Amino acid sequence: MPKKQVDLIIKNASELATPYDRNQKPLVGKQMQALRIIKNAALAVSDGKIIGVGKTSSVTSTFTATETIDAKGKTVIPGFVDAHTHLVFAGSREKEFETRLKGASYMEILREGGGILKTVMETRQATEDELIHNCQKTLDIMLKHGTTTVEAKSGYGLTTKDEAKCLRAIKQASKSHPVDVVPTFLGAHAIPPEFEEDAENYVDLVIEEMIPSIANAKLAEFCDVFCEEGAFTVEQTKRILQTALKHGLTPKVHADELTPYGGAELAAEMRAISAEHLQYASDAGLKMMSKHRVIAVLLPTASFTLMTQRYAEARKMIDLNIPIALGTDFNPSCWTESQQLVIAMACRQLRLTPAEALTAATLNAAHAVNRAAKTGSLEEGKNADILILDVPNHSFLGYRFGTNLVRQVLKDGKLVVDVE
Ligand SMILES: [Zn+2]
C-alpha cells in the first residue's frame, strides 16, 4: 500500500493528550478526567484538518508528509478555547488597581464612576480602527499563549451605536487574525450613567433597539447579561434574554459573581448555554443547572483579581455532573491573556486536576461557544488547532506556572507560532 500524502506530520511526541467527544455533548463528572493519552504519538494534518492520530509508528507507516515537526520530549494538546473575554475596549485601569489594593470594593469603585464606567467613556471615544488594533494586539498575545478560539463580549459601548462599533471591531479583528473569535452581545453589562435613575428605560433600549439591530446586522451569536445587584435584576435579565432568543441569539448569563442573586437558577430556566462566574451560586441553582446541562464557565482569575478569596465550588459542580469550562475573563480589571495561568489557578483554587482543567479549557469551552464540532479536541475531522508544549506530559499543565510552555501553535493546520 502506498502511503497517503498529507501536508504535515507531527511525530515522536512524548505524549499526546486530549479530551474526546462523546455524542457531541460537553463532558461531565469522571469524563472530564478521562483524557485520551498516547505515548510516542504522532498526528497527521491535511487541508487544515486532523486526519490521523496515533502512535508515531502507525501514523508514519500510513502517511507521508511534505512537512514534519519532530516533537521529541514534548506534549501535544488541543489549542485552548477561552470561553469568556471582554476582548474589546479602550484605555486601562492601573490607577484603580492601586485603589483596590487599599481596600475599595468593586461596587464602591463603580459608584464613584470608576470601574466599567471609566472604560465605557474611553471606549465610546475610541474609533473603530483603534478598537480593531487593540483587539489584534490582544489576540496576538493570546495566540502565543496557546489560545486558538476565543469568545468576545461587547459591553463597553452601552449605546446602540457604540455596541455595534465594538462588535464590528471584533468581527474585523477576527477576519484578519488566525484566532477564531466568537462574538457575544453584552449591552446589559452596566447601567450607563445617562440612565442612572432610569434602569428600566435602559432595559427597554436594549430590548427594543439594540438586540434587533445587532441581530439584523449579524454582529453576535450570543447574548449575555450581567445579572447582579447594582447591574441587572433577574426580572430584567429574563426580559432581555427572551428578546435575544426571539432574534436568534443564544443566552448566556453573568451569574452570581458578587452575591447569591438567582443567576444560576435563571440560566437554567432560560436554557442558557452557559452561566458564567458562579462564585456565589446557590445549591438549588446548581441543581437546576445540572438538570438542564448548563455549562458552568468558571473564571478563577476573576476571583484572584477581585481579591475576595471566594472561588466557584467546582468540585461540587463536577459531583453534580455540571460541565465545567474555563475562561480568562480578560478585561481591563482582570488583564490576563493566558489560559495557562487560568489552568494553574483552576488546579489550586478550584481543585481541578490538570486533566480536568485541560478538558475545561479546550473541549468544554468549545461547547460553551458552540464550536465543539470543529475544535477543542485532537480527533479526526476536526480543525488542526494544536499546541506543542515544552514539557514531557500534560500533568505539567498548571504545575508549572507563570511562564509560557507553548513552543508551537498550529491553527487550521498552519504553523502560526514557532518559538524554536
Ligand atoms: Zn465577564
CSV table of C-alpha atoms and ligand atoms in Angstrom, one decimal:
chain,number,residue,atom,x,y,z
A,1,MET,CA,0.0,0.0,0.0
A,2,PRO,CA,1.5,3.4,-1.0
A,3,LYS,CA,1.4,5.9,1.9
A,4,LYS,CA,-1.1,8.7,1.7
A,5,GLN,CA,0.4,12.1,1.1
A,6,VAL,CA,-0.6,14.8,3.7
A,7,ASP,CA,0.5,18.3,4.4
A,8,LEU,CA,2.1,17.8,7.8
A,9,ILE,CA,3.0,15.2,10.4
A,10,ILE,CA,3.9,16.0,14.0
A,11,LYS,CA,5.8,12.9,15.3
A,12,ASN,CA,7.7,11.5,18.2
A,13,ALA,CA,5.7,13.4,20.8
A,14,SER,CA,6.5,12.2,24.3
A,15,GLU,CA,2.7,12.4,24.9
A,16,LEU,CA,-0.4,13.5,23.1
A,17,ALA,CA,-3.3,14.3,25.5
A,18,THR,CA,-6.8,15.2,24.5
A,19,PRO,CA,-10.4,15.1,25.8
A,20,TYR,CA,-12.6,13.4,23.3
A,21,ASP,CA,-16.1,14.0,22.2
A,22,ARG,CA,-18.9,11.6,23.3
A,23,ASN,CA,-22.1,12.2,21.4
A,24,GLN,CA,-21.2,15.8,20.8
A,25,LYS,CA,-22.1,16.7,24.4
A,26,PRO,CA,-19.9,18.6,27.0
A,27,LEU,CA,-18.0,16.3,29.3
A,28,VAL,CA,-19.3,15.9,32.9
A,29,GLY,CA,-18.2,14.1,36.1
A,30,LYS,CA,-15.5,11.5,35.5
A,31,GLN,CA,-15.4,12.1,31.7
A,32,MET,CA,-13.6,15.4,32.4
A,33,GLN,CA,-10.7,13.4,33.8
A,34,ALA,CA,-10.7,10.6,31.2
A,35,LEU,CA,-8.3,12.0,28.5
A,36,ARG,CA,-7.1,10.0,25.6
A,37,ILE,CA,-3.4,9.7,26.2
A,38,ILE,CA,-0.9,8.4,23.6
A,39,LYS,CA,2.8,8.0,24.3
A,40,ASN,CA,5.3,8.4,21.5
A,41,ALA,CA,2.5,9.9,19.5
A,42,ALA,CA,2.0,11.4,16.0
A,43,LEU,CA,-0.7,13.4,14.3
A,44,ALA,CA,-1.3,13.9,10.5
A,45,VAL,CA,-2.8,17.1,9.1
A,46,SER,CA,-4.2,17.8,5.7
A,47,ASP,CA,-6.2,20.7,4.3
A,48,GLY,CA,-6.3,22.3,7.8
A,49,LYS,CA,-7.9,19.2,9.4
A,50,ILE,CA,-6.7,16.4,11.6
A,51,ILE,CA,-6.7,13.2,9.6
A,52,GLY,CA,-4.8,10.8,11.7
A,53,VAL,CA,-3.9,10.4,15.4
A,54,GLY,CA,-1.9,7.5,17.0
A,55,LYS,CA,1.4,6.1,17.8
A,56,THR,CA,4.3,7.5,15.7
A,57,SER,CA,5.0,4.1,14.1
A,58,SER,CA,1.4,3.7,13.0
A,59,VAL,CA,0.9,7.3,11.7
A,60,THR,CA,4.2,7.4,9.8
A,61,SER,CA,3.5,4.0,8.2
A,62,THR,CA,0.2,5.2,6.9
A,63,PHE,CA,1.0,8.8,5.9
A,64,THR,CA,3.9,10.7,4.3
A,65,ALA,CA,4.1,14.5,4.6
A,66,THR,CA,5.6,17.4,2.8
A,67,GLU,CA,6.5,18.9,6.2
A,68,THR,CA,7.4,17.2,9.5
A,69,ILE,CA,7.7,18.6,13.0
A,70,ASP,CA,9.7,16.5,15.5
A,71,ALA,CA,8.0,16.9,18.9
A,72,LYS,CA,10.5,14.7,20.8
A,73,GLY,CA,10.2,15.3,24.6
A,74,LYS,CA,7.2,17.5,24.1
A,75,THR,CA,3.4,17.2,24.7
A,76,VAL,CA,0.8,17.8,22.1
A,77,ILE,CA,-2.6,19.1,23.2
A,78,PRO,CA,-5.6,20.9,21.5
A,79,GLY,CA,-5.5,24.7,21.1
A,80,PHE,CA,-7.1,26.4,24.1
A,81,VAL,CA,-10.6,27.8,23.8
A,82,ASP,CA,-11.1,30.9,26.0
A,83,ALA,CA,-14.8,30.8,26.8
A,84,HIS,CA,-15.2,34.2,28.4
A,85,THR,CA,-13.4,37.5,27.5
A,86,HIS,CA,-14.3,41.2,27.3
A,87,LEU,CA,-11.9,41.5,24.3
A,88,VAL,CA,-12.8,44.9,23.0
A,89,PHE,CA,-12.2,48.1,25.0
A,90,ALA,CA,-10.0,51.2,25.1
A,91,GLY,CA,-7.8,52.5,27.9
A,92,SER,CA,-6.7,50.8,31.1
A,93,ARG,CA,-7.3,50.9,34.8
A,94,GLU,CA,-4.0,50.6,36.5
A,95,LYS,CA,-4.7,53.6,38.9
A,96,GLU,CA,-7.9,51.9,40.1
A,97,PHE,CA,-5.9,48.7,40.8
A,98,GLU,CA,-3.9,50.7,43.4
A,99,THR,CA,-7.2,51.9,45.0
A,100,ARG,CA,-8.4,48.3,45.1
A,101,LEU,CA,-5.2,47.2,46.8
A,102,LYS,CA,-6.0,49.7,49.5
A,103,GLY,CA,-9.4,48.0,50.1
A,104,ALA,CA,-12.0,49.6,47.8
A,105,SER,CA,-14.6,47.1,46.6
A,106,TYR,CA,-15.8,46.6,43.0
A,107,MET,CA,-19.1,48.2,43.7
A,108,GLU,CA,-17.6,51.2,45.6
A,109,ILE,CA,-15.4,51.9,42.6
A,110,LEU,CA,-18.3,51.6,40.3
A,111,ARG,CA,-20.4,54.0,42.4
A,112,GLU,CA,-17.5,56.6,42.2
A,113,GLY,CA,-17.7,56.4,38.4
A,114,GLY,CA,-14.7,54.2,38.0
A,115,GLY,CA,-14.6,50.5,37.0
A,116,ILE,CA,-16.7,49.6,34.0
A,117,LEU,CA,-17.9,53.2,33.6
A,118,LYS,CA,-14.4,54.6,33.1
A,119,THR,CA,-13.8,52.0,30.4
A,120,VAL,CA,-17.2,52.9,28.8
A,121,MET,CA,-16.2,56.5,28.5
A,122,GLU,CA,-12.8,55.6,26.9
A,123,THR,CA,-14.4,53.1,24.6
A,124,ARG,CA,-17.1,55.5,23.4
A,125,GLN,CA,-14.3,58.0,22.5
A,126,ALA,CA,-12.2,55.4,20.6
A,127,THR,CA,-12.5,55.0,16.9
A,128,GLU,CA,-13.4,51.6,15.3
A,129,ASP,CA,-9.9,51.4,14.0
A,130,GLU,CA,-8.3,51.9,17.4
A,131,LEU,CA,-10.5,49.2,18.8
A,132,ILE,CA,-9.6,46.8,16.0
A,133,HIS,CA,-5.9,47.5,16.7
A,134,ASN,CA,-6.4,46.8,20.4
A,135,CYS,CA,-8.2,43.5,19.7
A,136,GLN,CA,-5.5,42.3,17.3
A,137,LYS,CA,-2.8,43.1,19.9
A,138,THR,CA,-4.6,41.1,22.5
A,139,LEU,CA,-5.3,38.2,20.0
A,140,ASP,CA,-1.5,38.1,19.2
A,141,ILE,CA,-0.6,37.6,22.9
A,142,MET,CA,-3.4,35.0,23.4
A,143,LEU,CA,-2.2,33.0,20.4
A,144,LYS,CA,1.4,33.0,21.6
A,145,HIS,CA,0.0,31.5,24.9
A,146,GLY,CA,-1.9,28.8,23.0
A,147,THR,CA,-5.5,30.2,22.6
A,148,THR,CA,-6.8,29.4,19.2
A,149,THR,CA,-10.5,30.2,19.7
A,150,VAL,CA,-11.9,33.0,21.9
A,151,GLU,CA,-15.3,34.3,22.9
A,152,ALA,CA,-15.5,38.1,22.8
A,153,LYS,CA,-18.2,40.1,24.6
A,154,SER,CA,-19.1,43.7,23.8
A,155,GLY,CA,-20.4,45.8,26.7
A,156,TYR,CA,-18.2,48.9,27.0
A,157,GLY,CA,-20.3,50.9,24.5
A,158,LEU,CA,-23.7,50.8,26.1
A,159,THR,CA,-25.3,52.8,23.3
A,160,THR,CA,-26.7,51.2,20.1
A,161,LYS,CA,-24.1,52.9,18.0
A,162,ASP,CA,-21.1,52.1,20.3
A,163,GLU,CA,-22.1,48.5,21.0
A,164,ALA,CA,-22.4,48.0,17.2
A,165,LYS,CA,-19.0,49.7,16.8
A,166,CYS,CA,-17.4,47.3,19.3
A,167,LEU,CA,-18.9,44.2,17.7
A,168,ARG,CA,-17.8,45.3,14.2
A,169,ALA,CA,-14.3,45.8,15.6
A,170,ILE,CA,-14.4,42.2,17.0
A,171,LYS,CA,-15.5,40.9,13.6
A,172,GLN,CA,-12.8,42.9,11.7
A,173,ALA,CA,-10.1,41.8,14.1
A,174,SER,CA,-11.2,38.2,13.7
A,175,LYS,CA,-11.1,38.4,9.9
A,176,SER,CA,-7.5,39.4,9.8
A,177,HIS,CA,-6.2,37.2,12.6
A,178,PRO,CA,-5.7,33.4,12.9
A,179,VAL,CA,-7.6,33.2,16.2
A,180,ASP,CA,-11.3,32.4,15.7
A,181,VAL,CA,-13.4,35.0,17.6
A,182,VAL,CA,-17.0,34.2,18.7
A,183,PRO,CA,-19.0,37.4,19.3
A,184,THR,CA,-21.4,37.9,22.2
A,185,PHE,CA,-23.6,41.0,22.7
A,186,LEU,CA,-23.4,42.2,26.3
A,187,GLY,CA,-25.2,45.5,26.0
A,188,ALA,CA,-26.6,44.8,29.5
A,189,HIS,CA,-23.1,44.9,31.1
A,190,ALA,CA,-23.8,48.0,33.3
A,191,ILE,CA,-26.4,50.7,33.6
A,192,PRO,CA,-24.8,53.6,31.7
A,193,PRO,CA,-24.5,57.0,33.6
A,194,GLU,CA,-27.2,58.7,31.4
A,195,PHE,CA,-29.7,56.1,32.6
A,196,GLU,CA,-28.6,56.0,36.3
A,197,GLU,CA,-32.0,56.9,37.7
A,198,ASP,CA,-33.7,55.1,34.9
A,199,ALA,CA,-32.6,51.5,34.6
A,200,GLU,CA,-35.9,50.2,33.2
A,201,ASN,CA,-35.6,52.7,30.3
A,202,TYR,CA,-32.2,51.3,29.5
A,203,VAL,CA,-33.5,47.8,29.5
A,204,ASP,CA,-36.2,48.9,27.1
A,205,LEU,CA,-33.5,50.4,24.8
A,206,VAL,CA,-31.6,47.1,24.9
A,207,ILE,CA,-34.7,45.2,24.1
A,208,GLU,CA,-36.3,47.5,21.5
A,209,GLU,CA,-33.3,48.9,19.7
A,210,MET,CA,-30.0,47.2,20.4
A,211,ILE,CA,-30.9,43.5,20.1
A,212,PRO,CA,-32.9,43.8,16.9
A,213,SER,CA,-30.2,45.9,15.2
A,214,ILE,CA,-27.3,43.8,16.4
A,215,ALA,CA,-29.1,40.6,15.3
A,216,ASN,CA,-30.1,42.1,12.0
A,217,ALA,CA,-26.5,43.0,11.2
A,218,LYS,CA,-25.4,39.5,12.3
A,219,LEU,CA,-22.9,41.0,14.7
A,220,ALA,CA,-23.3,38.5,17.5
A,221,GLU,CA,-24.2,34.8,18.1
A,222,PHE,CA,-24.8,35.0,21.9
A,223,CYS,CA,-26.5,37.5,24.2
A,224,ASP,CA,-25.1,37.8,27.8
A,225,VAL,CA,-26.4,39.9,30.7
A,226,PHE,CA,-24.6,40.9,33.9
A,227,CYS,CA,-27.3,39.7,36.4
A,228,GLU,CA,-26.2,41.2,39.7
A,229,GLU,CA,-27.2,43.6,42.4
A,230,GLY,CA,-26.3,47.1,41.1
A,231,ALA,CA,-26.4,45.8,37.5
A,232,PHE,CA,-29.5,44.0,36.1
A,233,THR,CA,-32.2,42.2,38.1
A,234,VAL,CA,-33.3,38.7,37.5
A,235,GLU,CA,-36.5,40.0,36.0
A,236,GLN,CA,-34.7,42.4,33.7
A,237,THR,CA,-32.2,39.7,32.7
A,238,LYS,CA,-35.1,37.4,31.8
A,239,ARG,CA,-36.8,40.1,29.6
A,240,ILE,CA,-33.6,40.8,27.8
A,241,LEU,CA,-32.8,37.1,27.2
A,242,GLN,CA,-36.3,36.3,26.0
A,243,THR,CA,-35.9,39.1,23.4
A,244,ALA,CA,-32.5,37.7,22.4
A,245,LEU,CA,-33.9,34.3,21.8
A,246,LYS,CA,-36.6,35.7,19.6
A,247,HIS,CA,-33.9,37.3,17.5
A,248,GLY,CA,-31.8,34.1,17.2
A,249,LEU,CA,-29.2,34.9,19.9
A,250,THR,CA,-28.3,32.2,22.3
A,251,PRO,CA,-28.5,33.2,26.0
A,252,LYS,CA,-25.5,33.3,28.4
A,253,VAL,CA,-25.6,34.8,31.9
A,254,HIS,CA,-23.0,36.5,34.1
A,255,ALA,CA,-24.4,34.8,37.2
A,256,ASP,CA,-23.8,35.1,41.0
A,257,GLU,CA,-20.4,36.7,40.7
A,258,LEU,CA,-20.6,39.1,43.7
A,259,THR,CA,-23.7,38.0,45.6
A,260,PRO,CA,-26.1,35.0,45.6
A,261,TYR,CA,-28.6,36.5,43.2
A,262,GLY,CA,-30.5,33.8,41.5
A,263,GLY,CA,-28.4,33.9,38.3
A,264,ALA,CA,-27.7,30.2,38.1
A,265,GLU,CA,-31.5,29.4,38.5
A,266,LEU,CA,-32.3,31.9,35.8
A,267,ALA,CA,-29.7,30.5,33.4
A,268,ALA,CA,-31.3,27.0,33.9
A,269,GLU,CA,-34.8,28.3,33.5
A,270,MET,CA,-33.9,30.2,30.3
A,271,ARG,CA,-31.9,27.1,29.0
A,272,ALA,CA,-28.9,29.3,28.6
A,273,ILE,CA,-25.9,27.6,27.0
A,274,SER,CA,-23.8,28.8,30.0
A,275,ALA,CA,-23.8,30.5,33.3
A,276,GLU,CA,-20.5,32.3,34.0
A,277,HIS,CA,-18.6,33.2,37.2
A,278,LEU,CA,-20.9,31.5,39.8
A,279,GLN,CA,-18.8,32.2,42.9
A,280,TYR,CA,-22.0,32.6,44.9
A,281,ALA,CA,-24.3,30.2,43.1
A,282,SER,CA,-26.8,28.5,45.4
A,283,ASP,CA,-27.2,24.7,45.7
A,284,ALA,CA,-30.7,25.0,44.3
A,285,GLY,CA,-29.3,26.9,41.3
A,286,LEU,CA,-26.6,24.4,40.7
A,287,LYS,CA,-29.1,21.5,40.8
A,288,MET,CA,-31.1,23.3,38.2
A,289,MET,CA,-28.0,23.9,36.0
A,290,SER,CA,-27.2,20.2,36.3
A,291,LYS,CA,-30.7,19.1,35.2
A,292,HIS,CA,-30.6,21.3,32.1
A,293,ARG,CA,-26.8,20.7,31.4
A,294,VAL,CA,-26.0,24.4,31.5
A,295,ILE,CA,-22.2,24.8,31.2
A,296,ALA,CA,-20.5,26.5,34.1
A,297,VAL,CA,-17.9,28.8,32.7
A,298,LEU,CA,-15.5,29.4,35.6
A,299,LEU,CA,-13.1,32.3,35.9
A,300,PRO,CA,-10.6,31.8,38.7
A,301,THR,CA,-8.5,34.8,37.6
A,302,ALA,CA,-11.6,37.0,38.2
A,303,SER,CA,-11.7,35.9,41.9
A,304,PHE,CA,-8.0,36.4,42.1
A,305,THR,CA,-8.2,39.9,40.7
A,306,LEU,CA,-11.2,40.8,43.0
A,307,MET,CA,-9.1,39.5,46.0
A,308,THR,CA,-12.3,38.1,47.6
A,309,GLN,CA,-10.9,34.7,48.3
A,310,ARG,CA,-14.3,33.4,47.0
A,311,TYR,CA,-13.9,30.8,44.2
A,312,ALA,CA,-16.6,28.8,42.5
A,313,GLU,CA,-17.4,25.4,44.0
A,314,ALA,CA,-16.0,23.4,41.1
A,315,ARG,CA,-15.8,20.0,42.9
A,316,LYS,CA,-19.4,20.3,43.9
A,317,MET,CA,-20.3,21.1,40.3
A,318,ILE,CA,-18.3,18.1,39.0
A,319,ASP,CA,-20.1,15.8,41.5
A,320,LEU,CA,-23.4,17.2,40.2
A,321,ASN,CA,-22.4,16.4,36.6
A,322,ILE,CA,-22.4,20.1,35.6
A,323,PRO,CA,-20.0,20.5,32.6
A,324,ILE,CA,-17.2,23.0,33.5
A,325,ALA,CA,-15.4,25.3,31.1
A,326,LEU,CA,-12.7,27.8,31.8
A,327,GLY,CA,-12.0,31.4,30.6
A,328,THR,CA,-9.7,34.3,31.4
A,329,ASP,CA,-12.4,36.9,31.9
A,330,PHE,CA,-9.8,39.1,30.0
A,331,ASN,CA,-10.9,42.8,30.7
A,332,PRO,CA,-9.3,46.0,32.0
A,333,SER,CA,-9.6,44.9,35.6
A,334,CYS,CA,-8.6,41.3,35.0
A,335,TRP,CA,-5.9,41.7,32.4
A,336,THR,CA,-4.6,38.3,31.5
A,337,GLU,CA,-4.5,36.7,28.1
A,338,SER,CA,-3.2,33.3,29.4
A,339,GLN,CA,-5.3,30.2,29.7
A,340,GLN,CA,-2.2,28.6,31.1
A,341,LEU,CA,-2.5,30.9,34.1
A,342,VAL,CA,-6.2,30.1,34.4
A,343,ILE,CA,-5.4,26.4,34.4
A,344,ALA,CA,-2.8,26.9,37.2
A,345,MET,CA,-5.4,28.7,39.3
A,346,ALA,CA,-8.1,26.3,38.4
A,347,CYS,CA,-5.9,23.5,39.8
A,348,ARG,CA,-5.0,25.3,43.0
A,349,GLN,CA,-8.2,27.3,43.8
A,350,LEU,CA,-10.9,25.1,42.2
A,351,ARG,CA,-9.1,21.9,42.8
A,352,LEU,CA,-9.4,20.6,39.3
A,353,THR,CA,-6.8,18.1,38.2
A,354,PRO,CA,-4.6,19.1,35.2
A,355,ALA,CA,-6.6,16.6,33.1
A,356,GLU,CA,-10.0,18.2,34.2
A,357,ALA,CA,-8.6,21.7,33.7
A,358,LEU,CA,-7.4,20.7,30.2
A,359,THR,CA,-10.9,19.4,29.3
A,360,ALA,CA,-12.4,22.6,30.7
A,361,ALA,CA,-10.0,24.9,28.7
A,362,THR,CA,-10.5,23.1,25.4
A,363,LEU,CA,-13.4,20.8,24.6
A,364,ASN,CA,-15.9,22.0,27.2
A,365,ALA,CA,-15.0,25.7,26.4
A,366,ALA,CA,-15.6,24.9,22.7
A,367,HIS,CA,-19.1,23.6,23.7
A,368,ALA,CA,-19.7,26.8,25.6
A,369,VAL,CA,-19.2,28.8,22.4
A,370,ASN,CA,-20.8,26.4,20.1
A,371,ARG,CA,-17.6,25.4,18.3
A,372,ALA,CA,-17.2,21.8,19.5
A,373,ALA,CA,-17.9,20.3,16.1
A,374,LYS,CA,-14.8,22.0,14.8
A,375,THR,CA,-12.3,22.4,17.6
A,376,GLY,CA,-11.5,21.6,21.2
A,377,SER,CA,-10.0,18.1,20.8
A,378,LEU,CA,-7.5,16.2,18.7
A,379,GLU,CA,-9.8,14.0,16.7
A,380,GLU,CA,-10.0,13.1,13.1
A,381,GLY,CA,-12.2,15.5,11.1
A,382,LYS,CA,-11.6,18.4,13.5
A,383,ASN,CA,-9.7,21.6,12.7
A,384,ALA,CA,-6.0,21.2,13.2
A,385,ASP,CA,-5.8,23.6,16.2
A,386,ILE,CA,-2.8,22.2,18.0
A,387,LEU,CA,-0.3,23.2,20.7
A,388,ILE,CA,3.2,21.7,21.2
A,389,LEU,CA,4.3,22.3,24.8
A,390,ASP,CA,7.9,22.1,26.1
A,391,VAL,CA,7.0,19.6,28.8
A,392,PRO,CA,7.0,15.7,28.7
A,393,ASN,CA,3.4,15.2,29.8
A,394,HIS,CA,0.1,17.0,30.4
A,395,SER,CA,0.5,16.8,34.2
A,396,PHE,CA,2.9,19.8,33.9
A,397,LEU,CA,-0.1,22.0,32.9
A,398,GLY,CA,-0.9,24.1,36.0
A,399,TYR,CA,2.0,22.5,37.8
A,400,ARG,CA,4.5,24.9,36.1
A,401,PHE,CA,3.1,28.4,36.0
A,402,GLY,CA,4.0,32.0,35.3
A,403,THR,CA,5.9,31.1,32.2
A,404,ASN,CA,4.8,30.2,28.7
A,405,LEU,CA,5.1,26.4,28.0
A,406,VAL,CA,3.9,26.8,24.4
A,407,ARG,CA,6.6,26.2,21.7
A,408,GLN,CA,4.5,25.8,18.6
A,409,VAL,CA,0.9,26.7,17.7
A,410,LEU,CA,-0.9,25.4,14.7
A,411,LYS,CA,-4.2,27.0,13.7
A,412,ASP,CA,-6.2,25.3,11.0
A,413,GLY,CA,-3.1,23.3,10.2
A,414,LYS,CA,-0.8,26.3,9.7
A,415,LEU,CA,2.2,26.9,11.9
A,416,VAL,CA,1.3,30.4,13.4
A,417,VAL,CA,3.6,30.5,16.4
A,418,ASP,CA,7.1,28.9,16.5
A,419,VAL,CA,9.3,29.8,19.4
A,420,GLU,CA,12.0,27.3,18.5
B,1,ZN,ZN,-17.1,38.8,32.5
